[in-house]
C-alpha cells in the first residue's frame, strides 16, 4: 500500500538552516525576566503584609518580623527544591497540574489546574492595579483615570506578549534588572547604617500600631506567616512553562528556578533585617519599602528610583501570568479539558488564544473592581497555596514510588512543604473569607465543573468519530450536487461548471414565494433557463413563507428519504468583490443557505467564491 504525502513551501537552502524555533524560546536569564516578575515584585508587599499583621501586638510584635521571614525563606527553599524536581520529572510543564495528574488522580489535578488558572488571572488584575496605584500615589491628579490607565497597561502587556515570550522577556529584562539592583543596593547600604538616615517619607503619617496591643501568640504568628507567604506567589510559574525554554529546557528552567529562589530569598531576608535594624513601624499611606528606601538611602534621587522601579515592576509583574497560563491552558486542551483552540501555537511560539483570553478576563476583572487594588487583593494568593499543597503532596507520592537516591529525605522535605503550604492555604482562606475570598471558594468548583463538562463533550464526540479505532475503508457513493440559483449570470455558469466536476448528477434549485413579483421573477428565470439549455434541470421549490434556507433543507431531507445511499452536496455560489467595503453590499443569501443546510441536514456544503 502506497502512502502519499505532500509538503508545501520551498526547501531551505544549505546556507539557511530551517528555523527550529529556538530563537523564540527562553534562556535561563530571559526566563527569569519573563516568568519571575510576580515573585520579584512580591518583595514590595510581602514584608509589609507580615508587619501589618504583627502590628496588632504593638512594637513587641514587630520584633518577630525577622523570625517569621526566615520561616518563609525556609519554605521558599523547600518550594524551590521541590519545583526543581517537578521540572525534572515533568519537563512538559504544567507544574502542580502535571504532578497531580500523575500521582493524585484526575479530579485533584483539575483542582490544581483550576486554582492556578484563578491565581494567574487574579495576578494580572492585582499587578496592574497595584502598579497604577503606585503611579496615582505619586500623581494624585490621575486617580480619577486609574481604570483607563489600568486597561492601557493591560493592552500594552498583551501586545508585547502577542509578539512572543522572548520579546516580552527582552522588553522587561531592563526593568527587572533595575529593580533587583536597586533593592540589593538598598539592603547593602542599609546594613552599614546604624540608624535611619531619613524619616521624611513617614513623617506626618499616623502609625498603624494597635493601641490595645494583643499578645504574640501562635495564631498571630501563623497569620503573619500566611500573609507573608504572598511573597511566594509566582514561584511555580517556571515549572508551569518549561516548554517555553530552549533545549535542554529542563536544565535551563531549573537554573532559572534556583536563581529566582536565591534572589527572592536574599531580598526578603535583607529587607526584614533592615526592618528590625531600623525599628521600623508601619504607617498609613506609606509603604514599608518606601520607608526602608528613605531610611537607607535618604530622601533623594535614590529614594525615587526605588519607588519608580517598584511601580514599574508591580505593573509588569502581570507578565508572569502571560508566560505561564497559556502553557497550562495548552496542556488542559491537550487532555480535552478545554477547547482545542487553546493548544494552537502561532509564530514566535505564541499561544495567542490563551494570551487573548487571559487579557479579556483580566479586563473584565478590572472593570468589575473599578481599578481598585483593595477589591481584588482578598481574592489573591489562595489559589497558589492550593497549587503548592497539591504539588508537594504529589511529589511525596512520586518519591515513594520512584525510590531514587536520597528519596527518604526528599519525601520528608516535600511532606513538610505540603504541611506548611496547606496550613497557609487554610489560614489565608479563613482570614480573607468575609473580604471576598468566598468567591474563590465558589469559583474553583465551578471551574472544575467546566473542565469536566468539556471533557465529557470531547468524549462523546470522540466516540461518535471512532477516535482510536480503525475506520471502515472508503467506498464510492452516488453523488448529487445541488446549486441554489436566483438569476442567470456568469456566477451561475461558474457554479454549474464546478458542480459538474464534483458530482454524478447536478440539479439547480430556485426558491419561489407566492407574491406576484416573486412568481414573475421565477417564471422569467425558467424561460431564460430553457433558452440557455445548460443540460441541467432547474427545480422550483415553492415556499409559502419568505424563507430561503428552509425550502432547500426540506428538499435535501426529502432526497435523503427517496434516494438513500446518495451523497448530497450543496454548492453555494457567492460573489466576492475586490474591496473589503464592497462586501458589505452583499445580500448574504449564501450565508443564510449555508447556515440552514449545516444546521438541519447532513449534506456537504461547498461555498464557491467568484472574485469580481
XYZ file of C-alpha atoms in Angstrom:
612
model
C 0.000 0.000 0.000
C 1.440 3.340 -1.034
C 1.214 6.333 1.258
C 1.313 9.719 -0.409
C 2.468 12.806 1.427
C 2.575 16.389 0.285
C 4.630 19.302 1.531
C 4.226 22.983 0.954
C 6.906 25.612 0.806
C 10.371 25.618 -0.659
C 13.068 23.539 0.904
C 15.586 25.522 2.940
C 18.918 26.093 1.308
C 22.153 24.752 2.680
C 23.222 28.249 3.664
C 19.958 28.888 5.515
C 19.113 26.112 8.009
C 15.460 25.674 8.973
C 14.184 27.678 11.920
C 13.669 25.246 14.795
C 12.026 27.949 16.911
C 14.938 28.079 19.369
C 15.342 31.834 18.959
C 11.746 32.250 20.112
C 12.365 30.294 23.313
C 13.795 31.370 26.657
C 17.261 31.112 28.128
C 17.737 30.951 31.893
C 18.225 34.741 32.051
C 15.322 35.707 29.793
C 13.197 33.088 31.539
C 13.923 34.822 34.820
C 12.776 38.138 33.318
C 9.661 36.691 31.671
C 8.415 34.380 34.440
C 9.680 35.768 37.747
C 8.295 39.303 37.780
C 5.395 38.282 40.008
C 7.715 36.751 42.592
C 10.240 39.599 42.386
C 7.577 42.262 42.767
C 6.212 40.489 45.848
C 9.075 41.870 47.933
C 7.199 45.161 47.698
C 4.230 43.780 49.649
C 5.401 40.522 51.293
C 7.346 42.080 54.207
C 4.628 44.708 54.587
C 1.986 42.005 54.923
C 3.974 40.488 57.811
C 4.499 43.828 59.546
C 0.845 44.820 59.295
C -0.276 41.590 60.990
C 2.360 41.765 63.731
C 1.461 45.425 64.357
C -1.599 44.116 66.221
C 0.803 43.122 69.018
C 2.459 46.539 69.120
C 6.197 47.185 69.000
C 6.891 43.852 70.695
C 5.099 42.021 67.877
C 7.253 43.738 65.247
C 10.276 42.066 66.825
C 9.080 38.792 65.298
C 9.319 40.125 61.724
C 12.694 38.529 61.058
C 11.858 35.088 62.545
C 8.644 34.939 60.502
C 10.535 35.985 57.373
C 13.176 33.337 57.996
C 10.397 30.741 58.232
C 9.008 31.970 54.902
C 12.502 31.866 53.410
C 12.813 28.290 54.624
C 9.519 27.432 52.927
C 10.807 29.212 49.812
C 13.861 26.957 49.828
C 11.605 23.910 50.140
C 9.426 25.092 47.263
C 12.374 25.871 45.003
C 13.922 22.479 45.693
C 10.573 20.819 45.076
C 9.844 22.662 41.851
C 13.321 21.853 40.576
C 12.346 18.211 40.960
C 8.940 18.909 39.369
C 10.710 20.444 36.370
C 12.997 17.442 36.072
C 10.201 14.896 36.460
C 7.672 16.746 34.268
C 9.593 18.550 31.508
C 6.401 19.117 29.509
C 5.338 21.743 32.033
C 2.114 22.000 33.974
C 3.562 22.210 37.495
C 1.092 21.075 40.130
C -1.399 20.001 37.435
C 1.117 17.589 35.920
C 2.171 16.256 39.344
C -1.413 15.707 40.481
C -2.388 14.096 37.185
C 0.407 11.541 37.566
C 0.089 10.780 41.291
C -3.146 12.138 42.797
C -5.803 11.389 40.221
C -7.802 13.265 37.624
C -10.113 15.215 39.936
C -7.264 16.508 42.109
C -5.322 17.530 39.011
C -8.300 19.589 37.870
C -8.470 21.294 41.262
C -4.784 22.150 40.896
C -5.324 23.446 37.364
C -8.356 25.474 38.395
C -6.525 27.043 41.318
C -3.629 28.015 39.049
C -5.959 29.473 36.415
C -7.735 31.604 39.025
C -4.462 32.738 40.561
C -2.925 33.643 37.209
C -5.953 35.700 36.193
C -6.115 37.477 39.544
C -2.369 38.108 39.425
C -2.790 40.116 36.235
C -5.553 42.277 37.699
C -3.815 42.770 41.062
C -0.433 43.522 39.490
C -1.807 46.100 37.087
C -3.943 47.850 39.713
C -1.051 47.857 42.232
C 1.312 49.400 39.712
C -1.210 52.038 38.718
C -1.943 52.702 42.417
C 1.737 53.496 42.897
C 1.547 55.846 39.917
C -1.559 57.645 41.183
C 0.060 57.973 44.622
C 2.861 59.943 43.011
C 0.466 61.865 40.744
C -2.872 62.196 42.601
C -4.483 64.085 39.718
C -4.517 60.787 37.763
C -6.566 58.946 40.395
C -9.869 59.521 38.610
C -8.463 57.973 35.425
C -6.963 54.910 37.100
C -9.314 52.423 35.393
C -8.397 53.612 31.904
C -4.708 53.612 32.834
C -5.076 50.007 34.063
C -6.690 48.970 30.789
C -3.960 50.743 28.807
C -1.211 48.952 30.766
C -3.001 45.628 30.235
C -3.267 46.321 26.490
C 0.459 47.109 26.352
C 1.464 43.902 28.130
C -0.890 41.875 25.931
C 0.534 43.407 22.745
C 4.094 42.623 23.814
C 3.202 39.020 24.658
C 1.439 38.513 21.331
C 4.845 39.072 19.745
C 6.256 36.142 21.712
C 7.509 35.302 25.161
C 11.112 36.071 24.180
C 10.173 39.563 23.049
C 8.336 40.141 26.327
C 11.389 38.939 28.249
C 13.655 41.296 26.324
C 11.264 44.186 26.894
C 11.040 43.549 30.645
C 14.618 42.477 31.408
C 15.818 46.052 31.976
C 13.076 46.985 34.499
C 13.688 43.673 36.266
C 17.434 44.265 36.473
C 16.928 47.847 37.682
C 14.520 46.716 40.421
C 16.739 43.871 41.636
C 19.814 46.100 41.564
C 18.025 48.894 43.417
C 16.752 46.571 46.161
C 20.189 44.965 46.620
C 21.810 48.411 46.841
C 19.168 49.456 49.393
C 19.915 46.388 51.513
C 23.688 46.711 51.233
C 23.746 50.391 52.144
C 21.236 49.847 54.939
C 23.387 47.179 56.578
C 26.078 49.829 57.095
C 23.657 52.245 58.731
C 23.324 52.340 62.490
C 20.154 54.405 62.298
C 17.777 55.676 59.619
C 19.353 58.425 57.528
C 15.904 59.950 56.890
C 12.297 59.571 58.078
C 10.837 62.216 55.777
C 8.622 59.706 53.959
C 6.772 58.638 57.122
C 6.715 61.938 58.995
C 3.218 63.275 59.496
C 1.589 59.892 58.863
C -0.331 58.087 61.571
C 1.091 54.830 62.916
C -0.952 51.682 62.459
C 0.353 50.056 65.642
C -2.530 48.827 67.789
C -3.215 50.916 70.900
C -4.561 47.893 72.773
C -1.803 45.541 71.683
C -2.508 41.833 71.811
C -0.071 39.224 72.962
C 2.150 37.446 70.470
C 0.579 34.022 70.249
C 0.803 31.117 67.864
C -2.314 32.242 65.989
C -0.900 35.720 65.351
C 2.418 34.301 64.168
C 0.597 31.818 61.963
C -1.484 34.600 60.439
C 1.650 36.702 59.841
C 3.346 33.699 58.239
C 0.369 33.077 55.948
C 0.135 36.744 54.970
C 3.848 36.944 54.269
C 3.630 33.876 52.086
C 2.011 36.116 49.481
C 5.634 36.830 48.577
C 5.865 33.257 47.274
C 3.317 33.727 44.503
C 4.969 33.193 41.145
C 7.478 30.592 42.338
C 5.581 27.913 40.399
C 5.430 29.841 37.095
C 8.742 28.499 35.763
C 7.689 24.890 36.368
C 4.441 25.549 34.507
C 6.202 26.930 31.426
C 9.144 24.559 30.932
C 8.353 24.024 27.204
C 8.987 27.750 26.641
C 12.716 27.289 27.343
C 15.429 26.413 24.858
C 16.855 22.912 24.849
C 17.823 21.468 27.212
C 14.620 23.038 28.522
C 14.523 21.281 31.896
C 18.089 22.277 32.832
C 17.565 25.911 31.836
C 14.287 26.052 33.750
C 15.938 24.530 36.835
C 18.673 27.173 36.715
C 16.089 29.925 36.424
C 14.160 28.454 39.377
C 17.271 28.404 41.574
C 18.186 31.967 40.560
C 14.666 33.113 41.380
C 14.746 31.433 44.782
C 18.171 32.845 45.635
C 17.338 36.417 44.638
C 13.923 36.376 46.283
C 15.282 34.865 49.497
C 18.125 37.382 49.753
C 15.777 40.313 49.170
C 13.136 39.126 51.659
C 15.636 38.388 54.412
C 17.617 41.557 53.722
C 14.560 43.796 53.919
C 13.383 42.107 57.122
C 16.792 42.596 58.695
C 16.560 46.311 57.911
C 13.029 46.487 59.342
C 14.365 45.121 62.632
C 17.575 47.182 62.463
C 15.756 50.485 61.993
C 12.870 49.617 64.318
C 10.504 50.481 61.514
C 6.820 50.910 62.328
C 4.094 50.741 59.663
C 2.260 53.991 58.988
C -0.807 54.880 56.964
C -0.264 55.944 53.364
C 3.410 54.955 53.076
C 4.643 51.512 52.134
C 7.200 49.668 54.212
C 9.504 49.531 51.192
C 9.301 53.304 50.801
C 10.234 53.764 54.464
C 13.186 51.402 54.069
C 14.410 53.282 50.988
C 14.113 56.535 52.904
C 15.930 55.139 55.928
C 18.709 53.501 53.945
C 19.345 55.876 51.031
C 17.820 59.135 52.246
C 15.017 61.195 50.741
C 16.854 61.857 47.496
C 17.007 60.581 43.922
C 17.810 57.066 45.186
C 14.511 57.029 47.062
C 12.607 57.963 43.904
C 14.487 55.364 41.827
C 13.282 52.687 44.261
C 9.709 53.973 44.075
C 9.670 54.240 40.291
C 11.279 50.811 39.792
C 8.761 49.276 42.202
C 5.854 50.917 40.408
C 7.013 49.668 37.006
C 7.755 46.143 38.177
C 4.446 45.832 40.010
C 2.602 46.719 36.816
C 4.746 44.447 34.664
C 4.590 41.516 37.090
C 1.374 40.583 35.287
C 3.691 39.199 32.607
C 4.282 36.102 34.761
C 0.706 35.043 34.058
C 1.101 35.648 30.332
C 4.120 33.359 30.353
C 2.674 30.554 32.483
C -1.087 30.400 31.918
C -1.134 29.870 28.100
C 1.128 26.826 28.510
C -1.148 25.426 31.224
C -4.200 26.023 29.012
C -2.426 24.193 26.200
C -1.912 21.153 28.442
C -5.547 21.216 29.539
C -6.635 21.452 25.896
C -4.363 18.526 25.021
C -6.079 16.466 27.708
C -9.533 17.507 26.395
C -10.451 19.654 29.397
C -10.528 22.906 27.418
C -11.332 23.745 23.785
C -8.545 22.564 21.492
C -8.102 26.069 20.163
C -6.016 26.812 23.290
C -3.487 24.249 22.078
C -2.791 26.069 18.829
C 0.556 27.802 18.600
C 1.255 30.703 16.250
C 4.565 32.050 15.016
C 7.133 33.029 17.656
C 5.906 30.168 19.887
C 2.850 32.172 20.991
C -0.331 30.554 22.290
C -2.353 33.527 21.107
C -5.759 32.268 22.151
C -4.524 31.806 25.726
C -2.958 35.277 25.759
C -6.080 36.941 24.378
C -8.404 35.011 26.702
C -6.309 35.968 29.742
C -6.333 39.596 28.659
C -10.119 39.698 28.181
C -10.921 38.050 31.528
C -8.430 40.318 33.308
C -10.004 43.366 31.647
C -13.394 42.210 32.926
C -11.957 41.956 36.455
C -10.516 45.453 36.162
C -13.897 46.790 35.080
C -15.567 44.902 37.953
C -13.156 46.338 40.525
C -13.016 49.809 39.002
C -9.222 49.563 39.026
C -9.139 49.322 42.827
C -6.474 47.029 44.285
C -8.227 46.520 47.624
C -11.235 44.953 45.886
C -9.046 42.261 44.310
C -6.400 41.557 46.964
C -8.663 39.397 49.210
C -9.156 37.025 46.262
C -5.444 36.744 45.540
C -2.904 34.100 46.615
C -5.444 31.488 47.730
C -5.194 29.521 44.510
C -1.419 29.421 44.538
C -1.329 27.891 48.040
C -3.742 25.197 46.923
C -1.458 24.508 43.974
C 1.610 24.442 46.226
C -0.017 21.944 48.580
C -1.129 19.635 45.787
C 2.283 19.750 44.104
C 4.131 18.978 47.353
C 1.765 16.125 48.221
C 2.122 14.691 44.742
C 5.906 14.806 44.973
C 5.751 12.856 48.258
C 3.974 10.057 46.391
C 6.402 10.463 43.496
C 9.425 9.782 45.714
C 7.732 6.846 47.454
C 7.079 5.241 44.068
C 10.349 6.124 42.360
C 12.619 5.495 45.392
C 15.629 7.117 43.767
C 18.769 8.379 45.545
C 18.011 10.058 48.891
C 14.294 9.559 48.323
C 13.500 9.470 52.055
C 14.966 12.915 52.673
C 13.178 14.338 49.655
C 9.916 12.800 50.866
C 10.297 14.444 54.281
C 11.153 17.768 52.638
C 8.112 17.718 50.378
C 5.886 16.478 53.190
C 6.942 19.402 55.354
C 6.297 21.773 52.466
C 2.843 20.291 51.905
C 2.010 20.712 55.593
C 3.176 24.344 55.726
C 1.502 25.427 52.477
C -1.663 23.530 53.387
C -1.888 25.343 56.710
C -1.209 28.622 54.919
C -3.994 27.903 52.416
C -6.487 27.291 55.242
C -5.386 30.364 57.239
C -5.395 32.701 54.219
C -8.822 31.487 53.108
C -10.253 31.802 56.609
C -8.842 35.273 57.277
C -9.910 36.630 53.889
C -13.203 34.754 53.590
C -15.517 37.617 54.576
C -13.487 40.100 52.497
C -14.315 38.308 49.263
C -12.361 35.036 49.364
C -15.699 33.193 49.373
C -15.847 33.983 45.645
C -12.793 31.788 45.085
C -14.313 29.013 47.181
C -17.295 29.085 44.819
C -15.379 29.759 41.592
C -12.931 26.860 41.958
C -15.567 24.063 41.965
C -17.372 25.791 39.093
C -14.167 25.878 37.061
C -13.562 22.185 37.746
C -17.145 21.540 36.601
C -16.390 23.375 33.347
C -13.318 21.178 32.798
C -15.385 18.047 33.400
C -18.162 19.212 31.063
C -15.723 19.938 28.234
C -14.047 16.567 28.794
C -17.370 14.698 28.580
C -18.263 16.595 25.411
C -14.976 15.621 23.769
C -15.510 12.033 24.915
C -18.922 11.927 23.252
C -17.569 13.483 20.064
C -14.610 11.104 20.023
C -16.885 8.084 20.456
C -19.042 9.152 17.547
C -15.983 9.817 15.382
C -14.453 6.476 16.300
C -11.276 8.055 17.618
C -8.716 5.348 18.381
C -10.423 2.755 16.189
C -9.565 1.739 12.623
C -12.325 3.104 10.367
C -14.022 1.297 7.519
C -12.304 1.596 4.128
C -13.644 4.415 1.932
C -16.238 3.492 -0.684
C -17.844 5.320 -3.552
C -21.439 6.548 -3.386
C -23.605 8.231 -5.979
C -23.036 11.976 -5.781
C -25.747 14.577 -6.314
C -24.819 18.266 -6.333
C -27.454 20.946 -5.739
C -26.769 24.533 -6.833
C -29.095 27.247 -5.462
C -29.679 29.927 -8.141
C -31.762 33.101 -8.237
C -30.757 34.555 -11.604
C -28.822 33.714 -14.734
C -25.320 35.214 -14.538
C -21.707 34.258 -15.069
C -21.655 33.256 -11.417
C -24.349 30.661 -12.205
C -22.292 29.290 -15.088
C -19.123 29.037 -12.961
C -21.046 27.270 -10.191
C -22.578 24.699 -12.548
C -19.191 24.056 -14.164
C -17.726 23.319 -10.730
C -20.742 21.178 -9.809
C -20.441 19.038 -12.943
C -16.835 18.365 -11.993
C -17.856 17.271 -8.494
C -20.909 15.052 -8.893
C -22.543 12.320 -10.914
C -25.712 14.421 -11.196
C -26.288 18.157 -10.865
C -29.551 19.964 -10.172
C -30.127 23.690 -9.951
C -32.738 24.753 -7.394
C -34.548 28.066 -7.033
C -36.962 29.142 -4.318
C -40.265 30.722 -5.332
C -42.541 32.682 -2.984
C -46.286 33.275 -3.607
C -46.061 37.050 -4.150
C -46.747 38.093 -7.784
C -43.358 39.777 -8.090
C -41.540 36.618 -6.971
C -43.604 34.376 -9.267
C -42.873 36.619 -12.224
C -39.138 36.560 -11.469
C -39.161 32.749 -11.194
C -41.069 32.356 -14.463
C -38.605 34.668 -16.214
C -35.711 32.599 -14.833
C -37.326 29.390 -16.120
C -37.791 30.880 -19.607
C -34.165 32.071 -19.707
C -33.025 28.658 -18.427
C -34.884 26.870 -21.209
C -33.328 29.172 -23.807
C -29.843 28.733 -22.300
C -30.343 24.945 -22.022
C -27.235 24.043 -19.960
C -28.230 20.366 -19.824
C -29.055 20.651 -16.127
C -32.560 20.570 -14.640
C -33.882 23.615 -12.799
C -36.072 22.590 -9.840
C -38.612 25.066 -8.465
C -39.029 24.935 -4.669
C -42.232 26.660 -3.622
C -42.394 28.243 -0.173
C -45.399 29.933 1.438
C -43.113 31.776 3.841
C -40.457 34.264 2.881
C -37.685 31.850 3.746
C -34.670 30.833 1.703
C -32.945 28.173 3.781
C -35.953 26.083 4.877
C -37.183 25.083 1.392
C -33.694 23.942 0.387
C -33.148 21.943 3.573
C -36.596 20.342 3.214
C -35.679 19.303 -0.334
C -32.347 17.852 0.861
C -34.105 15.861 3.604
C -36.569 14.545 1.037
C -33.689 13.362 -1.153
C -32.210 11.505 1.821
C -35.500 9.600 2.185
C -36.218 8.919 -1.500
C -32.660 8.328 -2.684
C -30.780 6.554 0.133
C -27.097 5.925 -0.490
C -26.713 9.241 -2.328
C -24.165 11.773 -1.126
C -25.800 15.199 -1.444
C -23.600 18.261 -1.826
C -24.947 21.814 -1.766
C -22.659 24.108 -3.762
C -23.388 27.735 -2.913
C -22.059 30.320 -5.396
C -21.089 33.688 -3.907
C -19.647 36.831 -5.471
C -16.639 38.269 -3.646
C -15.899 41.920 -4.529
C -12.275 43.021 -4.703
C -12.602 45.680 -1.986
C -13.496 44.828 1.583
C -16.032 47.641 1.966
C -17.887 46.414 -1.120
C -18.604 43.108 0.606
C -20.957 44.979 2.903
C -23.165 45.494 -0.161
C -23.801 41.746 -0.499
C -27.206 40.314 0.461
C -25.654 37.385 2.417
C -28.023 34.855 0.795
C -25.195 32.320 0.608
C -24.512 32.572 4.349
C -28.226 32.079 5.119
C -28.433 28.941 2.976
C -25.163 27.527 4.341
C -26.302 28.030 7.935
C -29.665 26.343 7.329
C -28.176 23.355 5.485
C -25.472 22.857 8.127
C -27.994 23.057 10.954
C -30.757 20.825 9.557
C -29.115 18.284 7.221
C -26.054 16.070 6.787
C -25.311 17.387 3.296
C -21.823 18.507 2.342
C -21.547 22.285 1.938
C -19.281 23.889 -0.672
C -19.057 27.663 -0.997
C -17.755 28.808 -4.382
C -16.101 32.228 -4.230
C -16.200 34.166 -7.505
C -13.888 37.185 -7.332
C -15.318 40.179 -9.134
